[in-house]
Amino acid sequence: GQDYAAMRADLARYLAAHPALTLRALLDSDGDGPAGSARLPAAAVVWEIVHAREGDAGVRRVIDALGRGSEPRFADVARAVGLAPD
């Protein structure tokens, strides 16, 4: 496996090569197509952003929000990283 910095750099290159991918497409992907291969690295970066913005309390809040259903709700993730969900 890669260390986090290398994974982040690979994700940045991947996203630069696929500019039409959105956060929603990455997180909603079921593993197929271009978004599928970037789903786990994108999720790791989302957790890093949440922690940088809100610390452990922010991470706990997102985990609690995600725990309400079987799948993460995009709106909860978007709010956690400072985006307005559509």
PDB file of N, CA, C and O in Angstrom:
ATOM      1  N   GLY A   1       0.807  -1.184   0.000  1.00  0.00           N
ATOM      2  CA  GLY A   1       0.000   0.000   0.000  1.00  0.00           C
ATOM      3  C   GLY A   1       0.859   1.261   0.000  1.00  0.00           C
ATOM      4  O   GLY A   1       2.051   1.242   0.266  1.00  0.00           O
ATOM      5  N   GLN A   2       0.212   2.323  -0.285  1.00  0.00           N
ATOM      6  CA  GLN A   2       0.866   3.635  -0.321  1.00  0.00           C
ATOM      7  C   GLN A   2       0.719   4.338   1.011  1.00  0.00           C
ATOM      8  O   GLN A   2      -0.219   4.087   1.756  1.00  0.00           O
ATOM      9  N   ASP A   3       1.633   5.267   1.257  1.00  0.00           N
ATOM     10  CA  ASP A   3       1.404   6.131   2.403  1.00  0.00           C
ATOM     11  C   ASP A   3       0.392   7.198   1.990  1.00  0.00           C
ATOM     12  O   ASP A   3       0.038   7.349   0.823  1.00  0.00           O
ATOM     13  N   TYR A   4      -0.114   7.923   2.972  1.00  0.00           N
ATOM     14  CA  TYR A   4      -1.201   8.869   2.724  1.00  0.00           C
ATOM     15  C   TYR A   4      -0.802   9.970   1.740  1.00  0.00           C
ATOM     16  O   TYR A   4      -1.580  10.319   0.846  1.00  0.00           O
ATOM     17  N   ALA A   5       0.402  10.499   1.857  1.00  0.00           N
ATOM     18  CA  ALA A   5       0.836  11.578   0.963  1.00  0.00           C
ATOM     19  C   ALA A   5       0.886  11.099  -0.485  1.00  0.00           C
ATOM     20  O   ALA A   5       0.461  11.823  -1.401  1.00  0.00           O
ATOM     21  N   ALA A   6       1.367   9.901  -0.720  1.00  0.00           N
ATOM     22  CA  ALA A   6       1.435   9.367  -2.087  1.00  0.00           C
ATOM     23  C   ALA A   6       0.026   9.119  -2.632  1.00  0.00           C
ATOM     24  O   ALA A   6      -0.259   9.405  -3.802  1.00  0.00           O
ATOM     25  N   MET A   7      -0.867   8.586  -1.785  1.00  0.00           N
ATOM     26  CA  MET A   7      -2.240   8.359  -2.212  1.00  0.00           C
ATOM     27  C   MET A   7      -2.928   9.667  -2.586  1.00  0.00           C
ATOM     28  O   MET A   7      -3.609   9.761  -3.594  1.00  0.00           O
ATOM     29  N   ARG A   8      -2.693  10.685  -1.776  1.00  0.00           N
ATOM     30  CA  ARG A   8      -3.290  12.000  -2.054  1.00  0.00           C
ATOM     31  C   ARG A   8      -2.763  12.567  -3.370  1.00  0.00           C
ATOM     32  O   ARG A   8      -3.521  13.135  -4.161  1.00  0.00           O
ATOM     33  N   ALA A   9      -1.469  12.411  -3.623  1.00  0.00           N
ATOM     34  CA  ALA A   9      -0.884  12.898  -4.879  1.00  0.00           C
ATOM     35  C   ALA A   9      -1.456  12.135  -6.068  1.00  0.00           C
ATOM     36  O   ALA A   9      -1.778  12.740  -7.101  1.00  0.00           O
ATOM     37  N   ASP A  10      -1.606  10.818  -5.935  1.00  0.00           N
ATOM     38  CA  ASP A  10      -2.215  10.032  -7.016  1.00  0.00           C
ATOM     39  C   ASP A  10      -3.659  10.455  -7.257  1.00  0.00           C
ATOM     40  O   ASP A  10      -4.105  10.552  -8.400  1.00  0.00           O
ATOM     41  N   LEU A  11      -4.401  10.706  -6.185  1.00  0.00           N
ATOM     42  CA  LEU A  11      -5.787  11.156  -6.326  1.00  0.00           C
ATOM     43  C   LEU A  11      -5.838  12.499  -7.041  1.00  0.00           C
ATOM     44  O   LEU A  11      -6.675  12.706  -7.922  1.00  0.00           O
ATOM     45  N   ALA A  12      -4.949  13.412  -6.698  1.00  0.00           N
ATOM     46  CA  ALA A  12      -4.923  14.723  -7.355  1.00  0.00           C
ATOM     47  C   ALA A  12      -4.665  14.573  -8.851  1.00  0.00           C
ATOM     48  O   ALA A  12      -5.323  15.228  -9.671  1.00  0.00           O
ATOM     49  N   ARG A  13      -3.726  13.711  -9.224  1.00  0.00           N
ATOM     50  CA  ARG A  13      -3.463  13.472 -10.653  1.00  0.00           C
ATOM     51  C   ARG A  13      -4.680  12.856 -11.335  1.00  0.00           C
ATOM     52  O   ARG A  13      -5.050  13.230 -12.446  1.00  0.00           O
ATOM     53  N   TYR A  14      -5.313  11.916 -10.660  1.00  0.00           N
ATOM     54  CA  TYR A  14      -6.487  11.251 -11.218  1.00  0.00           C
ATOM     55  C   TYR A  14      -7.616  12.253 -11.445  1.00  0.00           C
ATOM     56  O   TYR A  14      -8.258  12.265 -12.488  1.00  0.00           O
ATOM     57  N   LEU A  15      -7.855  13.102 -10.450  1.00  0.00           N
ATOM     58  CA  LEU A  15      -8.923  14.093 -10.582  1.00  0.00           C
ATOM     59  C   LEU A  15      -8.604  15.114 -11.670  1.00  0.00           C
ATOM     60  O   LEU A  15      -9.508  15.575 -12.377  1.00  0.00           O
ATOM     61  N   ALA A  16      -7.337  15.464 -11.825  1.00  0.00           N
ATOM     62  CA  ALA A  16      -6.947  16.379 -12.896  1.00  0.00           C
ATOM     63  C   ALA A  16      -7.224  15.756 -14.263  1.00  0.00           C
ATOM     64  O   ALA A  16      -7.601  16.453 -15.208  1.00  0.00           O
ATOM     65  N   ALA A  17      -7.076  14.449 -14.369  1.00  0.00           N
ATOM     66  CA  ALA A  17      -7.325  13.755 -15.630  1.00  0.00           C
ATOM     67  C   ALA A  17      -8.814  13.486 -15.868  1.00  0.00           C
ATOM     68  O   ALA A  17      -9.209  13.150 -16.982  1.00  0.00           O
ATOM     69  N   HIS A  18      -9.626  13.615 -14.838  1.00  0.00           N
ATOM     70  CA  HIS A  18     -11.079  13.374 -14.928  1.00  0.00           C
ATOM     71  C   HIS A  18     -11.829  14.559 -14.315  1.00  0.00           C
ATOM     72  O   HIS A  18     -12.492  14.427 -13.282  1.00  0.00           O
ATOM     73  N   PRO A  19     -11.741  15.730 -14.940  1.00  0.00           N
ATOM     74  CA  PRO A  19     -12.308  16.942 -14.327  1.00  0.00           C
ATOM     75  C   PRO A  19     -13.832  16.929 -14.170  1.00  0.00           C
ATOM     76  O   PRO A  19     -14.371  17.713 -13.397  1.00  0.00           O
ATOM     77  N   ALA A  20     -14.520  16.042 -14.852  1.00  0.00           N
ATOM     78  CA  ALA A  20     -15.984  16.011 -14.742  1.00  0.00           C
ATOM     79  C   ALA A  20     -16.456  15.272 -13.495  1.00  0.00           C
ATOM     80  O   ALA A  20     -17.628  15.375 -13.126  1.00  0.00           O
ATOM     81  N   LEU A  21     -15.567  14.539 -12.816  1.00  0.00           N
ATOM     82  CA  LEU A  21     -15.973  13.821 -11.609  1.00  0.00           C
ATOM     83  C   LEU A  21     -16.327  14.810 -10.506  1.00  0.00           C
ATOM     84  O   LEU A  21     -15.632  15.786 -10.280  1.00  0.00           O
ATOM     85  N   THR A  22     -17.398  14.523  -9.816  1.00  0.00           N
ATOM     86  CA  THR A  22     -17.834  15.351  -8.690  1.00  0.00           C
ATOM     87  C   THR A  22     -17.674  14.561  -7.393  1.00  0.00           C
ATOM     88  O   THR A  22     -17.533  13.328  -7.413  1.00  0.00           O
ATOM     89  N   LEU A  23     -17.725  15.265  -6.272  1.00  0.00           N
ATOM     90  CA  LEU A  23     -17.667  14.594  -4.984  1.00  0.00           C
ATOM     91  C   LEU A  23     -18.822  13.608  -4.859  1.00  0.00           C
ATOM     92  O   LEU A  23     -18.647  12.487  -4.396  1.00  0.00           O
ATOM     93  N   ARG A  24     -19.986  14.007  -5.304  1.00  0.00           N
ATOM     94  CA  ARG A  24     -21.143  13.097  -5.259  1.00  0.00           C
ATOM     95  C   ARG A  24     -20.862  11.828  -6.057  1.00  0.00           C
ATOM     96  O   ARG A  24     -21.110  10.714  -5.584  1.00  0.00           O
ATOM     97  N   ALA A  25     -20.338  11.962  -7.266  1.00  0.00           N
ATOM     98  CA  ALA A  25     -20.053  10.782  -8.095  1.00  0.00           C
ATOM     99  C   ALA A  25     -19.024   9.879  -7.430  1.00  0.00           C
ATOM    100  O   ALA A  25     -19.146   8.652  -7.458  1.00  0.00           O
ATOM    101  N   LEU A  26     -18.018  10.490  -6.815  1.00  0.00           N
ATOM    102  CA  LEU A  26     -16.985   9.687  -6.153  1.00  0.00           C
ATOM    103  C   LEU A  26     -17.541   8.925  -4.961  1.00  0.00           C
ATOM    104  O   LEU A  26     -17.268   7.743  -4.785  1.00  0.00           O
ATOM    105  N   LEU A  27     -18.310   9.585  -4.131  1.00  0.00           N
ATOM    106  CA  LEU A  27     -18.800   8.953  -2.910  1.00  0.00           C
ATOM    107  C   LEU A  27     -19.984   8.030  -3.162  1.00  0.00           C
ATOM    108  O   LEU A  27     -20.191   7.080  -2.413  1.00  0.00           O
ATOM    109  N   ASP A  28     -20.756   8.282  -4.212  1.00  0.00           N
ATOM    110  CA  ASP A  28     -21.905   7.432  -4.523  1.00  0.00           C
ATOM    111  C   ASP A  28     -21.534   6.241  -5.392  1.00  0.00           C
ATOM    112  O   ASP A  28     -22.351   5.363  -5.613  1.00  0.00           O
ATOM    113  N   SER A  29     -20.313   6.201  -5.877  1.00  0.00           N
ATOM    114  CA  SER A  29     -19.886   5.138  -6.779  1.00  0.00           C
ATOM    115  C   SER A  29     -19.948   3.785  -6.091  1.00  0.00           C
ATOM    116  O   SER A  29     -19.618   3.645  -4.923  1.00  0.00           O
ATOM    117  N   ASP A  30     -20.362   2.783  -6.858  1.00  0.00           N
ATOM    118  CA  ASP A  30     -20.384   1.426  -6.306  1.00  0.00           C
ATOM    119  C   ASP A  30     -19.149   0.633  -6.721  1.00  0.00           C
ATOM    120  O   ASP A  30     -19.106  -0.580  -6.606  1.00  0.00           O
ATOM    121  N   GLY A  31     -18.143   1.315  -7.221  1.00  0.00           N
ATOM    122  CA  GLY A  31     -16.900   0.655  -7.598  1.00  0.00           C
ATOM    123  C   GLY A  31     -16.718   0.491  -9.085  1.00  0.00           C
ATOM    124  O   GLY A  31     -15.710  -0.037  -9.531  1.00  0.00           O
ATOM    125  N   ASP A  32     -17.691   0.926  -9.867  1.00  0.00           N
ATOM    126  CA  ASP A  32     -17.592   0.810 -11.314  1.00  0.00           C
ATOM    127  C   ASP A  32     -17.141   2.111 -11.941  1.00  0.00           C
ATOM    128  O   ASP A  32     -17.378   3.185 -11.406  1.00  0.00           O
ATOM    129  N   GLY A  33     -16.518   2.020 -13.094  1.00  0.00           N
ATOM    130  CA  GLY A  33     -16.138   3.191 -13.868  1.00  0.00           C
ATOM    131  C   GLY A  33     -15.055   4.026 -13.215  1.00  0.00           C
ATOM    132  O   GLY A  33     -14.439   3.624 -12.238  1.00  0.00           O
ATOM    133  N   PRO A  34     -14.830   5.212 -13.772  1.00  0.00           N
ATOM    134  CA  PRO A  34     -13.747   6.070 -13.290  1.00  0.00           C
ATOM    135  C   PRO A  34     -13.901   6.460 -11.819  1.00  0.00           C
ATOM    136  O   PRO A  34     -12.927   6.508 -11.081  1.00  0.00           O
ATOM    137  N   ALA A  35     -15.109   6.709 -11.380  1.00  0.00           N
ATOM    138  CA  ALA A  35     -15.301   7.143  -9.996  1.00  0.00           C
ATOM    139  C   ALA A  35     -14.997   6.022  -9.010  1.00  0.00           C
ATOM    140  O   ALA A  35     -14.520   6.271  -7.907  1.00  0.00           O
ATOM    141  N   GLY A  36     -15.244   4.792  -9.403  1.00  0.00           N
ATOM    142  CA  GLY A  36     -15.039   3.667  -8.504  1.00  0.00           C
ATOM    143  C   GLY A  36     -13.613   3.519  -8.029  1.00  0.00           C
ATOM    144  O   GLY A  36     -13.364   3.228  -6.854  1.00  0.00           O
ATOM    145  N   SER A  37     -12.668   3.748  -8.911  1.00  0.00           N
ATOM    146  CA  SER A  37     -11.263   3.559  -8.529  1.00  0.00           C
ATOM    147  C   SER A  37     -10.756   4.670  -7.613  1.00  0.00           C
ATOM    148  O   SER A  37      -9.729   4.517  -6.966  1.00  0.00           O
ATOM    149  N   ALA A  38     -11.475   5.765  -7.542  1.00  0.00           N
ATOM    150  CA  ALA A  38     -11.049   6.884  -6.696  1.00  0.00           C
ATOM    151  C   ALA A  38     -11.889   7.012  -5.431  1.00  0.00           C
ATOM    152  O   ALA A  38     -11.645   7.892  -4.619  1.00  0.00           O
ATOM    153  N   ARG A  39     -12.849   6.128  -5.236  1.00  0.00           N
ATOM    154  CA  ARG A  39     -13.783   6.263  -4.112  1.00  0.00           C
ATOM    155  C   ARG A  39     -13.084   6.218  -2.758  1.00  0.00           C
ATOM    156  O   ARG A  39     -13.287   7.098  -1.912  1.00  0.00           O
ATOM    157  N   LEU A  40     -12.271   5.213  -2.508  1.00  0.00           N
ATOM    158  CA  LEU A  40     -11.646   5.094  -1.189  1.00  0.00           C
ATOM    159  C   LEU A  40     -10.628   6.200  -0.922  1.00  0.00           C
ATOM    160  O   LEU A  40     -10.634   6.785   0.165  1.00  0.00           O
ATOM    161  N   PRO A  41      -9.762   6.546  -1.895  1.00  0.00           N
ATOM    162  CA  PRO A  41      -8.878   7.688  -1.642  1.00  0.00           C
ATOM    163  C   PRO A  41      -9.644   8.985  -1.397  1.00  0.00           C
ATOM    164  O   PRO A  41      -9.278   9.779  -0.532  1.00  0.00           O
ATOM    165  N   ALA A  42     -10.737   9.192  -2.139  1.00  0.00           N
ATOM    166  CA  ALA A  42     -11.541  10.402  -1.938  1.00  0.00           C
ATOM    167  C   ALA A  42     -12.160  10.402  -0.553  1.00  0.00           C
ATOM    168  O   ALA A  42     -12.196  11.437   0.127  1.00  0.00           O
ATOM    169  N   ALA A  43     -12.632   9.261  -0.103  1.00  0.00           N
ATOM    170  CA  ALA A  43     -13.211   9.177   1.239  1.00  0.00           C
ATOM    171  C   ALA A  43     -12.163   9.493   2.304  1.00  0.00           C
ATOM    172  O   ALA A  43     -12.457  10.186   3.284  1.00  0.00           O
ATOM    173  N   ALA A  44     -10.940   9.018   2.105  1.00  0.00           N
ATOM    174  CA  ALA A  44      -9.867   9.311   3.065  1.00  0.00           C
ATOM    175  C   ALA A  44      -9.604  10.807   3.146  1.00  0.00           C
ATOM    176  O   ALA A  44      -9.409  11.360   4.234  1.00  0.00           O
ATOM    177  N   VAL A  45      -9.619  11.474   1.999  1.00  0.00           N
ATOM    178  CA  VAL A  45      -9.390  12.919   1.982  1.00  0.00           C
ATOM    179  C   VAL A  45     -10.555  13.651   2.650  1.00  0.00           C
ATOM    180  O   VAL A  45     -10.351  14.618   3.379  1.00  0.00           O
ATOM    181  N   VAL A  46     -11.778  13.168   2.433  1.00  0.00           N
ATOM    182  CA  VAL A  46     -12.935  13.774   3.098  1.00  0.00           C
ATOM    183  C   VAL A  46     -12.763  13.711   4.615  1.00  0.00           C
ATOM    184  O   VAL A  46     -12.969  14.708   5.313  1.00  0.00           O
ATOM    185  N   TRP A  47     -12.350  12.559   5.145  1.00  0.00           N
ATOM    186  CA  TRP A  47     -12.151  12.447   6.591  1.00  0.00           C
ATOM    187  C   TRP A  47     -11.063  13.406   7.063  1.00  0.00           C
ATOM    188  O   TRP A  47     -11.188  14.011   8.128  1.00  0.00           O
ATOM    189  N   GLU A  48     -10.007  13.553   6.266  1.00  0.00           N
ATOM    190  CA  GLU A  48      -8.945  14.491   6.640  1.00  0.00           C
ATOM    191  C   GLU A  48      -9.479  15.920   6.698  1.00  0.00           C
ATOM    192  O   GLU A  48      -9.172  16.675   7.622  1.00  0.00           O
ATOM    193  N   ILE A  49     -10.295  16.298   5.717  1.00  0.00           N
ATOM    194  CA  ILE A  49     -10.858  17.651   5.687  1.00  0.00           C
ATOM    195  C   ILE A  49     -11.764  17.881   6.898  1.00  0.00           C
ATOM    196  O   ILE A  49     -11.691  18.917   7.555  1.00  0.00           O
ATOM    197  N   VAL A  50     -12.622  16.896   7.196  1.00  0.00           N
ATOM    198  CA  VAL A  50     -13.518  17.027   8.347  1.00  0.00           C
ATOM    199  C   VAL A  50     -12.692  17.210   9.620  1.00  0.00           C
ATOM    200  O   VAL A  50     -12.978  18.096  10.435  1.00  0.00           O
ATOM    201  N   HIS A  51     -11.666  16.408   9.787  1.00  0.00           N
ATOM    202  CA  HIS A  51     -10.851  16.507  10.998  1.00  0.00           C
ATOM    203  C   HIS A  51     -10.122  17.847  11.057  1.00  0.00           C
ATOM    204  O   HIS A  51     -10.050  18.466  12.121  1.00  0.00           O
ATOM    205  N   ALA A  52      -9.601  18.311   9.933  1.00  0.00           N
ATOM    206  CA  ALA A  52      -8.889  19.597   9.919  1.00  0.00           C
ATOM    207  C   ALA A  52      -9.837  20.752  10.252  1.00  0.00           C
ATOM    208  O   ALA A  52      -9.445  21.698  10.930  1.00  0.00           O
ATOM    209  N   ARG A  53     -11.084  20.671   9.786  1.00  0.00           N
ATOM    210  CA  ARG A  53     -12.050  21.748  10.017  1.00  0.00           C
ATOM    211  C   ARG A  53     -12.627  21.719  11.431  1.00  0.00           C
ATOM    212  O   ARG A  53     -12.837  22.759  12.036  1.00  0.00           O
ATOM    213  N   GLU A  54     -12.940  20.518  11.925  1.00  0.00           N
ATOM    214  CA  GLU A  54     -13.735  20.432  13.150  1.00  0.00           C
ATOM    215  C   GLU A  54     -13.156  19.500  14.206  1.00  0.00           C
ATOM    216  O   GLU A  54     -13.795  19.291  15.243  1.00  0.00           O
ATOM    217  N   GLY A  55     -12.003  18.916  13.957  1.00  0.00           N
ATOM    218  CA  GLY A  55     -11.372  18.040  14.937  1.00  0.00           C
ATOM    219  C   GLY A  55     -12.142  16.753  15.170  1.00  0.00           C
ATOM    220  O   GLY A  55     -12.998  16.349  14.381  1.00  0.00           O
ATOM    221  N   ASP A  56     -11.826  16.127  16.305  1.00  0.00           N
ATOM    222  CA  ASP A  56     -12.458  14.850  16.639  1.00  0.00           C
ATOM    223  C   ASP A  56     -13.976  14.978  16.749  1.00  0.00           C
ATOM    224  O   ASP A  56     -14.709  14.071  16.354  1.00  0.00           O
ATOM    225  N   ALA A  57     -14.443  16.098  17.263  1.00  0.00           N
ATOM    226  CA  ALA A  57     -15.890  16.296  17.410  1.00  0.00           C
ATOM    227  C   ALA A  57     -16.577  16.282  16.045  1.00  0.00           C
ATOM    228  O   ALA A  57     -17.673  15.725  15.910  1.00  0.00           O
ATOM    229  N   GLY A  58     -15.955  16.867  15.046  1.00  0.00           N
ATOM    230  CA  GLY A  58     -16.525  16.859  13.703  1.00  0.00           C
ATOM    231  C   GLY A  58     -16.579  15.459  13.123  1.00  0.00           C
ATOM    232  O   GLY A  58     -17.567  15.071  12.490  1.00  0.00           O
ATOM    233  N   VAL A  59     -15.528  14.698  13.348  1.00  0.00           N
ATOM    234  CA  VAL A  59     -15.501  13.319  12.862  1.00  0.00           C
ATOM    235  C   VAL A  59     -16.607  12.514  13.544  1.00  0.00           C
ATOM    236  O   VAL A  59     -17.345  11.776  12.888  1.00  0.00           O
ATOM    237  N   ARG A  60     -16.750  12.674  14.860  1.00  0.00           N
ATOM    238  CA  ARG A  60     -17.818  11.966  15.577  1.00  0.00           C
ATOM    239  C   ARG A  60     -19.196  12.373  15.055  1.00  0.00           C
ATOM    240  O   ARG A  60     -20.084  11.531  14.904  1.00  0.00           O
ATOM    241  N   ARG A  61     -19.378  13.667  14.772  1.00  0.00           N
ATOM    242  CA  ARG A  61     -20.669  14.140  14.266  1.00  0.00           C
ATOM    243  C   ARG A  61     -21.000  13.493  12.932  1.00  0.00           C
ATOM    244  O   ARG A  61     -22.128  13.052  12.698  1.00  0.00           O
ATOM    245  N   VAL A  62     -20.014  13.406  12.039  1.00  0.00           N
ATOM    246  CA  VAL A  62     -20.256  12.786  10.732  1.00  0.00           C
ATOM    247  C   VAL A  62     -20.524  11.296  10.901  1.00  0.00           C
ATOM    248  O   VAL A  62     -21.434  10.747  10.274  1.00  0.00           O
ATOM    249  N   ILE A  63     -19.769  10.637  11.754  1.00  0.00           N
ATOM    250  CA  ILE A  63     -20.013   9.210  11.995  1.00  0.00           C
ATOM    251  C   ILE A  63     -21.427   9.002  12.514  1.00  0.00           C
ATOM    252  O   ILE A  63     -22.138   8.093  12.065  1.00  0.00           O
ATOM    253  N   ASP A  64     -21.859   9.850  13.440  1.00  0.00           N
ATOM    254  CA  ASP A  64     -23.225   9.745  13.955  1.00  0.00           C
ATOM    255  C   ASP A  64     -24.246   9.956  12.843  1.00  0.00           C
ATOM    256  O   ASP A  64     -25.238   9.242  12.756  1.00  0.00           O
ATOM    257  N   ALA A  65     -24.002  10.944  11.988  1.00  0.00           N
ATOM    258  CA  ALA A  65     -24.925  11.224  10.887  1.00  0.00           C
ATOM    259  C   ALA A  65     -24.960  10.045   9.915  1.00  0.00           C
ATOM    260  O   ALA A  65     -26.028   9.667   9.424  1.00  0.00           O
ATOM    261  N   LEU A  66     -23.802   9.474   9.641  1.00  0.00           N
ATOM    262  CA  LEU A  66     -23.746   8.347   8.714  1.00  0.00           C
ATOM    263  C   LEU A  66     -24.386   7.108   9.317  1.00  0.00           C
ATOM    264  O   LEU A  66     -24.913   6.270   8.596  1.00  0.00           O
ATOM    265  N   GLY A  67     -24.361   7.010  10.626  1.00  0.00           N
ATOM    266  CA  GLY A  67     -24.920   5.850  11.289  1.00  0.00           C
ATOM    267  C   GLY A  67     -26.435   5.770  11.258  1.00  0.00           C
ATOM    268  O   GLY A  67     -27.015   4.754  11.621  1.00  0.00           O
ATOM    269  N   ARG A  68     -27.087   6.821  10.809  1.00  0.00           N
ATOM    270  CA  ARG A  68     -28.553   6.813  10.770  1.00  0.00           C
ATOM    271  C   ARG A  68     -29.091   5.952   9.642  1.00  0.00           C
ATOM    272  O   ARG A  68     -30.249   5.600   9.630  1.00  0.00           O
ATOM    273  N   GLY A  69     -28.268   5.624   8.678  1.00  0.00           N
ATOM    274  CA  GLY A  69     -28.707   4.794   7.563  1.00  0.00           C
ATOM    275  C   GLY A  69     -27.618   3.808   7.203  1.00  0.00           C
ATOM    276  O   GLY A  69     -26.542   3.809   7.788  1.00  0.00           O
ATOM    277  N   SER A  70     -27.903   2.981   6.234  1.00  0.00           N
ATOM    278  CA  SER A  70     -26.915   1.978   5.858  1.00  0.00           C
ATOM    279  C   SER A  70     -25.841   2.555   4.946  1.00  0.00           C
ATOM    280  O   SER A  70     -24.771   2.003   4.827  1.00  0.00           O
ATOM    281  N   GLU A  71     -26.127   3.662   4.306  1.00  0.00           N
ATOM    282  CA  GLU A  71     -25.171   4.298   3.401  1.00  0.00           C
ATOM    283  C   GLU A  71     -24.977   5.756   3.795  1.00  0.00           C
ATOM    284  O   GLU A  71     -25.904   6.393   4.296  1.00  0.00           O
ATOM    285  N   PRO A  72     -23.785   6.290   3.568  1.00  0.00           N
ATOM    286  CA  PRO A  72     -23.568   7.718   3.856  1.00  0.00           C
ATOM    287  C   PRO A  72     -24.524   8.583   3.041  1.00  0.00           C
ATOM    288  O   PRO A  72     -24.793   8.297   1.878  1.00  0.00           O
ATOM    289  N   ARG A  73     -25.036   9.617   3.665  1.00  0.00           N
ATOM    290  CA  ARG A  73     -25.865  10.581   2.943  1.00  0.00           C
ATOM    291  C   ARG A  73     -24.952  11.669   2.419  1.00  0.00           C
ATOM    292  O   ARG A  73     -24.189  12.267   3.172  1.00  0.00           O
ATOM    293  N   PHE A  74     -25.027  11.924   1.131  1.00  0.00           N
ATOM    294  CA  PHE A  74     -24.163  12.918   0.516  1.00  0.00           C
ATOM    295  C   PHE A  74     -24.303  14.265   1.211  1.00  0.00           C
ATOM    296  O   PHE A  74     -23.321  14.960   1.431  1.00  0.00           O
ATOM    297  N   ALA A  75     -25.517  14.647   1.574  1.00  0.00           N
ATOM    298  CA  ALA A  75     -25.735  15.950   2.205  1.00  0.00           C
ATOM    299  C   ALA A  75     -24.941  16.081   3.500  1.00  0.00           C
ATOM    300  O   ALA A  75     -24.363  17.133   3.777  1.00  0.00           O
ATOM    301  N   ASP A  76     -24.876  15.016   4.298  1.00  0.00           N
ATOM    302  CA  ASP A  76     -24.104  15.054   5.548  1.00  0.00           C
ATOM    303  C   ASP A  76     -22.620  15.233   5.271  1.00  0.00           C
ATOM    304  O   ASP A  76     -21.935  16.009   5.935  1.00  0.00           O
ATOM    305  N   VAL A  77     -22.121  14.501   4.290  1.00  0.00           N
ATOM    306  CA  VAL A  77     -20.701  14.594   3.936  1.00  0.00           C
ATOM    307  C   VAL A  77     -20.392  15.978   3.380  1.00  0.00           C
ATOM    308  O   VAL A  77     -19.397  16.605   3.750  1.00  0.00           O
ATOM    309  N   ALA A  78     -21.249  16.491   2.509  1.00  0.00           N
ATOM    310  CA  ALA A  78     -21.021  17.808   1.912  1.00  0.00           C
ATOM    311  C   ALA A  78     -20.970  18.889   2.986  1.00  0.00           C
ATOM    312  O   ALA A  78     -20.068  19.733   2.978  1.00  0.00           O
ATOM    313  N   ARG A  79     -21.900  18.863   3.914  1.00  0.00           N
ATOM    314  CA  ARG A  79     -21.894  19.852   4.996  1.00  0.00           C
ATOM    315  C   ARG A  79     -20.621  19.746   5.832  1.00  0.00           C
ATOM    316  O   ARG A  79     -20.054  20.749   6.239  1.00  0.00           O
ATOM    317  N   ALA A  80     -20.166  18.531   6.069  1.00  0.00           N
ATOM    318  CA  ALA A  80     -18.991  18.312   6.904  1.00  0.00           C
ATOM    319  C   ALA A  80     -17.717  18.898   6.300  1.00  0.00           C
ATOM    320  O   ALA A  80     -16.816  19.303   7.011  1.00  0.00           O
ATOM    321  N   VAL A  81     -17.665  18.952   4.970  1.00  0.00           N
ATOM    322  CA  VAL A  81     -16.472  19.508   4.323  1.00  0.00           C
ATOM    323  C   VAL A  81     -16.678  20.944   3.890  1.00  0.00           C
ATOM    324  O   VAL A  81     -15.865  21.529   3.189  1.00  0.00           O
ATOM    325  N   GLY A  82     -17.815  21.536   4.296  1.00  0.00           N
ATOM    326  CA  GLY A  82     -18.038  22.956   4.031  1.00  0.00           C
ATOM    327  C   GLY A  82     -18.685  23.265   2.700  1.00  0.00           C
ATOM    328  O   GLY A  82     -18.613  24.393   2.220  1.00  0.00           O
ATOM    329  N   LEU A  83     -19.348  22.270   2.108  1.00  0.00           N
ATOM    330  CA  LEU A  83     -20.043  22.491   0.838  1.00  0.00           C
ATOM    331  C   LEU A  83     -21.548  22.533   1.089  1.00  0.00           C
ATOM    332  O   LEU A  83     -22.035  21.893   2.006  1.00  0.00           O
ATOM    333  N   ALA A  84     -22.243  23.256   0.250  1.00  0.00           N
ATOM    334  CA  ALA A  84     -23.704  23.267   0.327  1.00  0.00           C
ATOM    335  C   ALA A  84     -24.235  22.099  -0.504  1.00  0.00           C
ATOM    336  O   ALA A  84     -23.941  22.015  -1.692  1.00  0.00           O
ATOM    337  N   PRO A  85     -24.945  21.159   0.113  1.00  0.00           N
ATOM    338  CA  PRO A  85     -25.488  20.048  -0.669  1.00  0.00           C
ATOM    339  C   PRO A  85     -26.541  20.557  -1.631  1.00  0.00           C
ATOM    340  O   PRO A  85     -27.226  21.537  -1.363  1.00  0.00           O
ATOM    341  N   ASP A  86     -26.653  19.895  -2.775  1.00  0.00           N
ATOM    342  CA  ASP A  86     -27.647  20.335  -3.754  1.00  0.00           C
ATOM    343  C   ASP A  86     -28.989  19.718  -3.519  1.00  0.00           C
ATOM    344  O   ASP A  86     -29.294  19.065  -2.650  1.00  0.00           O
TER     345      ASP A  86
END
